Structure formats: structure tokens, C-alpha cells
């Protein structure tokens, strides 16, 4: 019996039972029956204690470390705060299902919000009554601390296991990269199959290594190294050359300075397996680790480029990124100003012989402070202009790519030359807009979405750009019936009323537009 069946089958006479909501959570998609088992225990508890379960909030495959991504718990808290609840209690399997927050006070805070609204939280599998007594408070505090400690211990064990696998030459997560592919091995290191993008190993004893990709991609990677080392081309010049030839990255996108730089500096192309560049333990804070903390296995994979060639390229890159003194950084900025006549973040970042804008911000506190030290006062935000120019150039590329994908799936599309609305299968219209990422003074990210209320497309496809405004971060498919304002201001998390329309890719749109042939009846 499913959660929904149990909920709908709880038909009781009015006034005989207390209306309650249940919250269930499982950490990974592999715990297929976890929420069902929790719901069974909660149903037994409800029957014994006189509760009628009228609503279910379920987070499937969500970590309990943070509130981020746990849409069901967010919705529960939002409902409680707004007073839009039709229940007087929340039933949870145990303290750890409510959350494994690293700060035990955070778990207590969300429970306190419920309690303040007159809604008590009951932990159905715990050996204490959550009645506010001294003993219950002490035990509950210990349980919360233990739930967080369990995650810390598990994280340490998982990290140790990952490090060992890296040292043995096995790949740990992440896409292969241009010119490489992921090869699945069995427990005896015998090849089994090539893993396509999005595929994962299914057996615990299987392992993954990197192998050279198609010959044409391998040849192109080696050519990029020659262009950099022999021809003296910069990463930006290499990217421009590849784009002019119509060559795309492994993700089907145009090349950028950053994507070329990644190919030229990642040791996997020389056959080395390197791990722990960046830590994001317990989902708390992303940390860039120093080289002495990296875990490596040299010669783990078949190299795409010779190690001598790779080291020669890396020496040049490291020289460009050597630590500059303050006077050197300001002198470089003055030289660039004299050459260009104005400065912007984009102009600085496109120079290969200068520190990046992030280096200037880190050293001097802000880019404007560095400008002030060399006596330069920008008349306006040229960085903003450059970003908008780049987004305007990106928009038609994105539209054409979307149209091509719909046609590939059998759909028909045409663009109205007067309105630029895209008509899909003569059934509905879409408008594609790009939303620029902006950073507030406190470091938070914001996006401003302008909707064309006059054209009234059936679906507005909003492409939310990443913090660098170079690639798509995610997508919002906003239907006209639920969109009643010409302008939306959104943050990183916006609640279920808006984020229910958020998608990681445009696959759902393509699914709506796809057409399948129907065989005629004889």
C-alpha cells in the first residue's frame, strides 16, 4: 500500500481523531522503500494515538544536512507560517528524518516554528514523548546532536574510501570531459561497457576509469596543446578558432577561454587521477584545497597527451598565474587602462598576462578600490554592458538550438517574424528569454525576469544564467495562466509556488513538443 493509499483510506468520523500531516524523507534514490517503511510506522502510531493523516509531505532522495533542496519540508514550514494548514500535528518517523543538521539548533528552530503555530511535532519511532518535559528535551537534544554526528562520521568514512579508490586508479564521479570517455570495469578490472553521459554503474563491485574518446576528439585535444605551446595562441584565441570551425565542447556548447583552459590544465589528459581539488563536505562550505591535500594516482589512465607536453603547457600557465605583488598588479592595471582607455571586469579577465578580477577583489577588497588606487573612475558599469552584449549574441543561438532539438524529435516549429514567438506543432507558443545573474552587496544572487505581457506566449522559457553569465544555470517554464506580472525578481530559492516550474534542462519542454508516429489500424 502506498503513502497516498494509506492517506486516502484514513476515513474516520469527524471529531474522533486529530488531523495530522506526515513528513517522510529518504537520503538517496537507492533507498527505494524507505519512505514507505516510514509511512507504515507513522500509520501505526497514528492509529494508536488517535490521529487522522490528512496530508503528506515527502522529500525523496534528499539529504537531511540542509534545508536547501528539501522542497517538501520548505512547503510544510511555509504552510505553517502562513496559517494555511488543515492539521494540528506533524508526524515524523524519528529525529534524523526531520534533519541531520550540523547545527542542532536549526532542527529545533523548524520544530519551534510549528510549535508556535499550535502544531506539535511527534517522533513516532523514538522512545520518548515529545511533550516538552525535561527528560524529553534532553534526549531530543542528544538525538539531534547524534544525527549530525552520524553524518560527520559517515562523511569521513566515505571520503577515506574515495581516496583509496582514487589511489587505485578509479574515477570518482564527474563527467569525463572532451576527448575522454568513462569505461566501466568489473571487479577483475575487465572492461564491461562504456558509460554514456548520465549513466551510472549499477553494481557495487564495478569501477570506472577514463579512456581516450573518439579519435577525432583525441586529435583535437592534442591540436589544442600544439596551438598553445607551438603557435603561442592564448586560450581565448584557441576558443575563437574552434568556434569558427563549428567545433563544440562535449556538452554541445561553444568553446570559451575557461573550457579551453580546463583541457590544457587538467592532469587527467596526461593520465593522472587527481581528487580533492575542492571540498564541499557536509554541504556546508565549498573550499579550494592546496595541492598538498590533493589525492593522486599517476599513470592511472591511458594518456591523451604526452606528459612532457602537458608539463610544458602547465609551466607557461603557472608563470601567468604567479603571485603578483600589489605594485605589479596596479602597474598592470595602469598599462591596460592606457591601452584600452577604459576598464571593466570582462576586459581584465580576457587578458592572459594579468591577474583575474577575483584576484583584484581579494587583494584590494573590491575592483572599484583597485580602480581608485590607479586614479581611474569608471563613468558607468561597462562590465554590465559587456554581459548584455554577450547575452544578446547568445539568445539567437539558444533559440536555434531549441528549434533544432524539437525538429529532431519530430515536432514542427516556426518563428513569427513580427513577434519572435515560437509556434510549436501549431498547438502552443513559447517565448525564450535570458535572465542575467546579479550579485547583491551581501553576496546573494538575484535574477530579474522580464515577461512580455503584450505577446502573451503560452509558455515563457526563462534561461537563468550562472553567476559568471556565461552558461545556463537552470530553466523556468512559466505558463501564461500562472504568470500575472510583467516582471519577476527571483533569488536562489523561491519557494514551491515558483520553483515548481524550475528544471535542470529543457528535456521537459522537448518532451511536450515531441511527436511519435502512430501506426494506422488495418
GROMACS .gro file of C-alpha atoms in nm, residues 40-434:
model
  395
   40UNK     CA    1   0.389   0.233   0.777
   41UNK     CA    2   0.533   0.314   1.121
   42UNK     CA    3   0.364   0.655   1.122
   43UNK     CA    4   0.028   0.495   1.029
   44UNK     CA    5   0.054   0.254   1.322
   45UNK     CA    6   0.144   0.541   1.556
   46UNK     CA    7  -0.150   0.746   1.426
   47UNK     CA    8  -0.394   0.459   1.476
   48UNK     CA    9  -0.274   0.405   1.833
   49UNK     CA   10  -0.271   0.774   1.931
   50UNK     CA   11  -0.589   0.894   1.764
   51UNK     CA   12  -0.451   1.086   1.464
   52UNK     CA   13  -0.602   1.106   1.116
   53UNK     CA   14  -0.336   1.165   0.849
   54UNK     CA   15  -0.480   1.420   0.607
   55UNK     CA   16  -0.168   1.542   0.429
   56UNK     CA   17   0.174   1.408   0.327
   57UNK     CA   18   0.496   1.599   0.273
   58UNK     CA   19   0.763   1.376   0.117
   59UNK     CA   20   1.124   1.451   0.022
   60UNK     CA   21   1.255   1.167  -0.194
   61UNK     CA   22   1.631   1.130  -0.233
   62UNK     CA   23   1.713   1.443  -0.030
   63UNK     CA   24   1.993   1.484   0.220
   64UNK     CA   25   1.899   1.596   0.569
   65UNK     CA   26   2.210   1.812   0.609
   66UNK     CA   27   2.050   2.134   0.488
   67UNK     CA   28   1.709   2.277   0.409
   68UNK     CA   29   1.821   2.352   0.052
   69UNK     CA   30   1.657   2.116  -0.195
   70UNK     CA   31   1.407   1.978   0.056
   71UNK     CA   32   1.103   2.127  -0.112
   72UNK     CA   33   0.851   1.928   0.091
   73UNK     CA   34   0.988   2.046   0.426
   74UNK     CA   35   1.008   2.402   0.292
   75UNK     CA   36   0.645   2.375   0.184
   76UNK     CA   37   0.548   2.240   0.524
   77UNK     CA   38   0.720   2.529   0.704
   78UNK     CA   39   0.571   2.783   0.460
   79UNK     CA   40   0.223   2.641   0.514
   80UNK     CA   41   0.265   2.659   0.891
   81UNK     CA   42   0.395   3.016   0.878
   82UNK     CA   43   0.113   3.133   0.654
   83UNK     CA   44  -0.155   2.961   0.862
   84UNK     CA   45  -0.270   2.767   0.554
   85UNK     CA   46  -0.287   2.433   0.734
   86UNK     CA   47  -0.574   2.193   0.789
   87UNK     CA   48  -0.395   1.985   1.053
   88UNK     CA   49  -0.292   2.024   1.417
   89UNK     CA   50   0.010   1.792   1.435
   90UNK     CA   51   0.307   1.673   1.227
   91UNK     CA   52   0.412   1.308   1.250
   92UNK     CA   53   0.775   1.220   1.166
   93UNK     CA   54   0.940   0.878   1.187
   94UNK     CA   55   1.233   0.993   1.405
   95UNK     CA   56   1.458   1.291   1.477
   96UNK     CA   57   1.702   1.208   1.194
   97UNK     CA   58   1.422   1.214   0.933
   98UNK     CA   59   1.341   1.571   1.041
   99UNK     CA   60   1.704   1.650   0.961
  100UNK     CA   61   2.070   1.578   1.022
  101UNK     CA   62   2.154   1.947   1.051
  102UNK     CA   63   2.510   2.015   1.160
  103UNK     CA   64   2.377   2.283   1.391
  104UNK     CA   65   2.129   2.111   1.622
  105UNK     CA   66   1.962   2.447   1.686
  106UNK     CA   67   1.847   2.458   1.323
  107UNK     CA   68   1.647   2.140   1.370
  108UNK     CA   69   1.500   2.287   1.689
  109UNK     CA   70   1.418   2.611   1.507
  110UNK     CA   71   1.194   2.447   1.245
  111UNK     CA   72   1.017   2.249   1.517
  112UNK     CA   73   0.973   2.572   1.716
  113UNK     CA   74   0.802   2.735   1.415
  114UNK     CA   75   0.546   2.455   1.415
  115UNK     CA   76   0.501   2.472   1.790
  116UNK     CA   77   0.449   2.849   1.775
  117UNK     CA   78   0.161   2.792   1.532
  118UNK     CA   79  -0.002   2.543   1.768
  119UNK     CA   80   0.118   2.240   1.570
  120UNK     CA   81   0.311   1.978   1.768
  121UNK     CA   82   0.576   1.756   1.607
  122UNK     CA   83   0.563   1.389   1.707
  123UNK     CA   84   0.855   1.148   1.651
  124UNK     CA   85   0.681   0.815   1.606
  125UNK     CA   86   0.975   0.572   1.637
  126UNK     CA   87   1.152   0.742   1.927
  127UNK     CA   88   1.137   0.610   2.283
  128UNK     CA   89   1.044   0.947   2.432
  129UNK     CA   90   0.730   1.158   2.423
  130UNK     CA   91   0.788   1.498   2.266
  131UNK     CA   92   0.589   1.665   2.542
  132UNK     CA   93   0.829   1.943   2.644
  133UNK     CA   94   0.936   1.770   2.965
  134UNK     CA   95   1.293   1.799   3.091
  135UNK     CA   96   1.376   1.439   3.004
  136UNK     CA   97   1.227   1.472   2.655
  137UNK     CA   98   1.416   1.796   2.592
  138UNK     CA   99   1.748   1.641   2.698
  139UNK     CA  100   1.700   1.322   2.498
  140UNK     CA  101   1.580   1.513   2.192
  141UNK     CA  102   1.884   1.742   2.209
  142UNK     CA  103   2.113   1.438   2.226
  143UNK     CA  104   1.932   1.275   1.933
  144UNK     CA  105   1.974   1.590   1.723
  145UNK     CA  106   2.345   1.604   1.803
  146UNK     CA  107   2.381   1.232   1.728
  147UNK     CA  108   2.202   1.275   1.394
  148UNK     CA  109   2.454   1.542   1.293
  149UNK     CA  110   2.747   1.338   1.426
  150UNK     CA  111   2.637   1.036   1.223
  151UNK     CA  112   2.666   1.243   0.906
  152UNK     CA  113   3.011   1.366   1.006
  153UNK     CA  114   3.135   1.012   1.075
  154UNK     CA  115   2.981   0.881   0.754
  155UNK     CA  116   3.136   1.167   0.557
  156UNK     CA  117   3.482   1.081   0.694
  157UNK     CA  118   3.440   0.713   0.610
  158UNK     CA  119   3.313   0.783   0.260
  159UNK     CA  120   3.598   1.027   0.196
  160UNK     CA  121   3.855   0.770   0.311
  161UNK     CA  122   3.701   0.510   0.081
  162UNK     CA  123   3.700   0.751  -0.212
  163UNK     CA  124   4.065   0.838  -0.154
  164UNK     CA  125   4.160   0.471  -0.161
  165UNK     CA  126   3.974   0.415  -0.487
  166UNK     CA  127   4.146   0.719  -0.638
  167UNK     CA  128   4.487   0.582  -0.535
  168UNK     CA  129   4.396   0.257  -0.710
  169UNK     CA  130   4.327   0.450  -1.029
  170UNK     CA  131   3.947   0.451  -1.033
  171UNK     CA  132   3.740   0.754  -1.130
  172UNK     CA  133   3.511   0.913  -0.870
  173UNK     CA  134   3.216   1.093  -1.025
  174UNK     CA  135   3.202   1.382  -1.269
  175UNK     CA  136   3.174   1.386  -1.647
  176UNK     CA  137   3.468   1.254  -1.846
  177UNK     CA  138   3.542   1.570  -2.043
  178UNK     CA  139   3.612   1.640  -2.410
  179UNK     CA  140   3.833   1.372  -2.566
  180UNK     CA  141   3.770   1.122  -2.285
  181UNK     CA  142   3.507   0.860  -2.202
  182UNK     CA  143   3.411   0.665  -1.889
  183UNK     CA  144   3.481   0.292  -1.907
  184UNK     CA  145   3.301   0.052  -1.673
  185UNK     CA  146   3.512  -0.231  -1.527
  186UNK     CA  147   3.409  -0.538  -1.332
  187UNK     CA  148   3.570  -0.649  -1.006
  188UNK     CA  149   3.856  -0.810  -1.202
  189UNK     CA  150   3.925  -0.487  -1.396
  190UNK     CA  151   3.785  -0.639  -1.715
  191UNK     CA  152   3.607  -0.386  -1.939
  192UNK     CA  153   3.228  -0.417  -1.942
  193UNK     CA  154   3.084  -0.118  -2.127
  194UNK     CA  155   3.124   0.250  -2.198
  195UNK     CA  156   2.909   0.472  -1.978
  196UNK     CA  157   2.725   0.740  -2.170
  197UNK     CA  158   2.660   1.076  -2.010
  198UNK     CA  159   2.404   1.040  -1.733
  199UNK     CA  160   2.461   0.666  -1.690
  200UNK     CA  161   2.586   0.519  -1.361
  201UNK     CA  162   2.728   0.186  -1.253
  202UNK     CA  163   2.469  -0.048  -1.101
  203UNK     CA  164   2.688  -0.299  -0.914
  204UNK     CA  165   2.882  -0.204  -0.603
  205UNK     CA  166   3.182  -0.408  -0.718
  206UNK     CA  167   3.203  -0.231  -1.055
  207UNK     CA  168   3.450   0.053  -1.104
  208UNK     CA  169   3.500   0.335  -1.357
  209UNK     CA  170   3.816   0.454  -1.532
  210UNK     CA  171   3.880   0.710  -1.804
  211UNK     CA  172   3.982   0.605  -2.154
  212UNK     CA  173   4.057   0.809  -2.468
  213UNK     CA  174   3.746   0.910  -2.658
  214UNK     CA  175   3.679   0.911  -3.034
  215UNK     CA  176   3.992   0.960  -3.248
  216UNK     CA  177   3.869   1.295  -3.381
  217UNK     CA  178   3.828   1.432  -3.026
  218UNK     CA  179   4.167   1.299  -2.916
  219UNK     CA  180   4.329   1.460  -3.223
  220UNK     CA  181   4.160   1.791  -3.142
  221UNK     CA  182   4.284   1.786  -2.779
  222UNK     CA  183   4.641   1.728  -2.899
  223UNK     CA  184   4.597   2.006  -3.154
  224UNK     CA  185   4.486   2.246  -2.877
  225UNK     CA  186   4.809   2.174  -2.688
  226UNK     CA  187   5.014   2.243  -3.005
  227UNK     CA  188   4.821   2.565  -3.070
  228UNK     CA  189   4.904   2.683  -2.719
  229UNK     CA  190   5.265   2.566  -2.697
  230UNK     CA  191   5.395   2.582  -3.053
  231UNK     CA  192   5.178   2.852  -3.211
  232UNK     CA  193   5.173   3.070  -2.900
  233UNK     CA  194   4.795   3.113  -2.906
  234UNK     CA  195   4.607   3.212  -2.591
  235UNK     CA  196   4.310   3.018  -2.456
  236UNK     CA  197   4.076   3.285  -2.591
  237UNK     CA  198   4.232   3.264  -2.940
  238UNK     CA  199   4.206   2.885  -2.936
  239UNK     CA  200   3.839   2.905  -2.835
  240UNK     CA  201   3.767   3.155  -3.115
  241UNK     CA  202   3.943   2.932  -3.368
  242UNK     CA  203   3.745   2.623  -3.266
  243UNK     CA  204   3.416   2.812  -3.267
  244UNK     CA  205   3.486   2.950  -3.614
  245UNK     CA  206   3.529   2.589  -3.732
  246UNK     CA  207   3.194   2.492  -3.581
  247UNK     CA  208   3.350   2.262  -3.320
  248UNK     CA  209   3.162   2.231  -2.991
  249UNK     CA  210   3.252   2.106  -2.645
  250UNK     CA  211   3.144   1.767  -2.509
  251UNK     CA  212   2.831   1.943  -2.377
  252UNK     CA  213   2.743   2.073  -2.723
  253UNK     CA  214   2.830   2.432  -2.635
  254UNK     CA  215   3.068   2.687  -2.790
  255UNK     CA  216   3.420   2.693  -2.654
  256UNK     CA  217   3.521   2.963  -2.405
  257UNK     CA  218   3.851   3.065  -2.254
  258UNK     CA  219   3.758   2.869  -1.941
  259UNK     CA  220   3.672   2.543  -2.119
  260UNK     CA  221   3.996   2.554  -2.319
  261UNK     CA  222   4.191   2.630  -2.000
  262UNK     CA  223   4.035   2.324  -1.834
  263UNK     CA  224   4.155   2.096  -2.115
  264UNK     CA  225   4.505   2.242  -2.101
  265UNK     CA  226   4.547   2.215  -1.724
  266UNK     CA  227   4.362   1.902  -1.611
  267UNK     CA  228   4.601   1.617  -1.535
  268UNK     CA  229   4.352   1.356  -1.647
  269UNK     CA  230   4.456   1.429  -2.006
  270UNK     CA  231   4.810   1.319  -1.913
  271UNK     CA  232   4.678   1.003  -1.747
  272UNK     CA  233   4.685   1.112  -1.382
  273UNK     CA  234   4.393   1.060  -1.146
  274UNK     CA  235   4.364   1.361  -0.912
  275UNK     CA  236   4.098   1.414  -0.647
  276UNK     CA  237   4.005   1.659  -0.370
  277UNK     CA  238   4.079   1.982  -0.554
  278UNK     CA  239   3.764   2.122  -0.396
  279UNK     CA  240   3.587   2.013  -0.078
  280UNK     CA  241   3.217   2.052  -0.007
  281UNK     CA  242   3.191   1.833   0.298
  282UNK     CA  243   2.855   1.807   0.469
  283UNK     CA  244   2.722   2.062   0.219
  284UNK     CA  245   2.846   2.341   0.443
  285UNK     CA  246   3.113   2.540   0.260
  286UNK     CA  247   3.295   2.495  -0.069
  287UNK     CA  248   3.672   2.507  -0.007
  288UNK     CA  249   3.953   2.512  -0.264
  289UNK     CA  250   4.224   2.284  -0.124
  290UNK     CA  251   4.600   2.343  -0.155
  291UNK     CA  252   4.794   2.092  -0.372
  292UNK     CA  253   4.934   1.909  -0.068
  293UNK     CA  254   4.579   1.796   0.017
  294UNK     CA  255   4.510   1.651  -0.327
  295UNK     CA  256   4.486   1.274  -0.366
  296UNK     CA  257   4.652   1.142  -0.680
  297UNK     CA  258   4.745   0.830  -0.874
  298UNK     CA  259   4.994   0.891  -1.153
  299UNK     CA  260   4.962   0.693  -1.474
  300UNK     CA  261   4.615   0.569  -1.380
  301UNK     CA  262   4.465   0.619  -1.728
  302UNK     CA  263   4.583   0.591  -2.086
  303UNK     CA  264   4.711   0.946  -2.161
  304UNK     CA  265   4.562   1.159  -2.436
  305UNK     CA  266   4.869   1.387  -2.443
  306UNK     CA  267   5.229   1.312  -2.355
  307UNK     CA  268   5.331   1.408  -2.001
  308UNK     CA  269   5.625   1.614  -2.130
  309UNK     CA  270   5.388   1.819  -2.343
  310UNK     CA  271   5.144   1.861  -2.054
  311UNK     CA  272   5.417   1.979  -1.815
  312UNK     CA  273   5.547   2.230  -2.070
  313UNK     CA  274   5.199   2.381  -2.104
  314UNK     CA  275   5.150   2.385  -1.728
  315UNK     CA  276   5.476   2.573  -1.671
  316UNK     CA  277   5.355   2.851  -1.901
  317UNK     CA  278   5.015   2.863  -1.731
  318UNK     CA  279   5.171   2.871  -1.382
  319UNK     CA  280   5.400   3.155  -1.484
  320UNK     CA  281   5.097   3.353  -1.596
  321UNK     CA  282   4.929   3.287  -1.264
  322UNK     CA  283   5.229   3.356  -1.042
  323UNK     CA  284   5.168   3.564  -0.733
  324UNK     CA  285   5.191   3.930  -0.821
  325UNK     CA  286   5.287   4.196  -0.572
  326UNK     CA  287   5.046   4.484  -0.512
  327UNK     CA  288   5.256   4.732  -0.715
  328UNK     CA  289   5.281   4.483  -1.003
  329UNK     CA  290   4.906   4.429  -1.008
  330UNK     CA  291   4.835   4.802  -1.010
  331UNK     CA  292   5.102   4.862  -1.276
  332UNK     CA  293   4.938   4.601  -1.497
  333UNK     CA  294   4.602   4.767  -1.447
  334UNK     CA  295   4.751   5.107  -1.542
  335UNK     CA  296   4.904   4.959  -1.856
  336UNK     CA  297   4.574   4.804  -1.959
  337UNK     CA  298   4.396   5.135  -1.897
  338UNK     CA  299   4.641   5.321  -2.119
  339UNK     CA  300   4.590   5.063  -2.394
  340UNK     CA  301   4.211   5.046  -2.385
  341UNK     CA  302   4.115   5.384  -2.242
  342UNK     CA  303   3.863   5.222  -2.005
  343UNK     CA  304   3.840   4.921  -1.780
  344UNK     CA  305   3.581   4.655  -1.698
  345UNK     CA  306   3.577   4.315  -1.538
  346UNK     CA  307   3.544   4.144  -1.875
  347UNK     CA  308   3.838   4.338  -2.025
  348UNK     CA  309   4.060   4.236  -1.732
  349UNK     CA  310   3.954   3.871  -1.734
  350UNK     CA  311   4.021   3.837  -2.106
  351UNK     CA  312   4.388   3.927  -2.058
  352UNK     CA  313   4.606   3.618  -2.021
  353UNK     CA  314   4.905   3.814  -1.888
  354UNK     CA  315   4.722   3.972  -1.594
  355UNK     CA  316   4.559   3.854  -1.269
  356UNK     CA  317   4.184   3.797  -1.280
  357UNK     CA  318   3.922   4.032  -1.140
  358UNK     CA  319   3.871   3.794  -0.848
  359UNK     CA  320   4.241   3.837  -0.762
  360UNK     CA  321   4.199   4.215  -0.758
  361UNK     CA  322   3.889   4.188  -0.539
  362UNK     CA  323   4.067   3.954  -0.300
  363UNK     CA  324   4.377   4.171  -0.276
  364UNK     CA  325   4.221   4.519  -0.262
  365UNK     CA  326   3.872   4.445  -0.129
  366UNK     CA  327   3.691   4.537  -0.450
  367UNK     CA  328   3.759   4.616  -0.813
  368UNK     CA  329   3.649   4.974  -0.758
  369UNK     CA  330   3.914   5.014  -0.487
  370UNK     CA  331   4.181   4.894  -0.732
  371UNK     CA  332   4.048   5.146  -0.984
  372UNK     CA  333   4.071   5.420  -0.720
  373UNK     CA  334   4.434   5.334  -0.642
  374UNK     CA  335   4.536   5.391  -1.005
  375UNK     CA  336   4.324   5.706  -1.032
  376UNK     CA  337   4.055   5.563  -1.258
  377UNK     CA  338   3.686   5.641  -1.206
  378UNK     CA  339   3.454   5.448  -1.438
  379UNK     CA  340   3.174   5.659  -1.575
  380UNK     CA  341   2.942   5.361  -1.587
  381UNK     CA  342   2.936   4.986  -1.540
  382UNK     CA  343   3.099   4.867  -1.862
  383UNK     CA  344   3.101   4.514  -1.727
  384UNK     CA  345   2.722   4.523  -1.732
  385UNK     CA  346   2.726   4.640  -2.094
  386UNK     CA  347   2.964   4.361  -2.198
  387UNK     CA  348   2.748   4.099  -2.031
  388UNK     CA  349   2.434   4.228  -2.201
  389UNK     CA  350   2.613   4.231  -2.536
  390UNK     CA  351   2.719   3.871  -2.484
  391UNK     CA  352   2.367   3.766  -2.382
  392UNK     CA  353   2.218   3.933  -2.687
  393UNK     CA  354   2.455   3.730  -2.903
  394UNK     CA  355   2.375   3.412  -2.710
  395UNK     CA  356   1.995   3.443  -2.739
  396UNK     CA  357   1.958   3.359  -3.113
  397UNK     CA  358   2.199   3.066  -3.070
  398UNK     CA  359   1.984   2.927  -2.790
  399UNK     CA  360   1.663   2.974  -2.990
  400UNK     CA  361   1.808   2.793  -3.292
  401UNK     CA  362   1.938   2.508  -3.077
  402UNK     CA  363   1.593   2.469  -2.919
  403UNK     CA  364   1.419   2.468  -3.257
  404UNK     CA  365   1.665   2.211  -3.392
  405UNK     CA  366   1.607   1.977  -3.098
  406UNK     CA  367   1.227   1.998  -3.134
  407UNK     CA  368   1.254   1.920  -3.507
  408UNK     CA  369   1.484   1.626  -3.430
  409UNK     CA  370   1.212   1.482  -3.205
  410UNK     CA  371   0.952   1.505  -3.482
  411UNK     CA  372   0.791   1.832  -3.381
  412UNK     CA  373   0.717   2.125  -3.612
  413UNK     CA  374   0.817   2.478  -3.527
  414UNK     CA  375   0.818   2.817  -3.690
  415UNK     CA  376   0.904   3.164  -3.565
  416UNK     CA  377   0.668   3.457  -3.616
  417UNK     CA  378   0.890   3.721  -3.785
  418UNK     CA  379   0.693   4.006  -3.628
  419UNK     CA  380   0.669   3.887  -3.269
  420UNK     CA  381   0.959   3.631  -3.249
  421UNK     CA  382   0.714   3.392  -3.078
  422UNK     CA  383   0.792   3.026  -3.146
  423UNK     CA  384   0.489   2.824  -3.259
  424UNK     CA  385   0.524   2.456  -3.165
  425UNK     CA  386   0.319   2.197  -3.355
  426UNK     CA  387   0.059   2.472  -3.416
  427UNK     CA  388  -0.059   2.393  -3.061
  428UNK     CA  389   0.115   2.636  -2.832
  429UNK     CA  390   0.357   2.928  -2.843
  430UNK     CA  391   0.674   2.984  -2.646
  431UNK     CA  392   0.895   3.283  -2.580
  432UNK     CA  393   1.260   3.237  -2.478
  433UNK     CA  394   1.416   3.499  -2.251
  434UNK     CA  395   1.757   3.515  -2.084
   0.00000   0.00000   0.00000
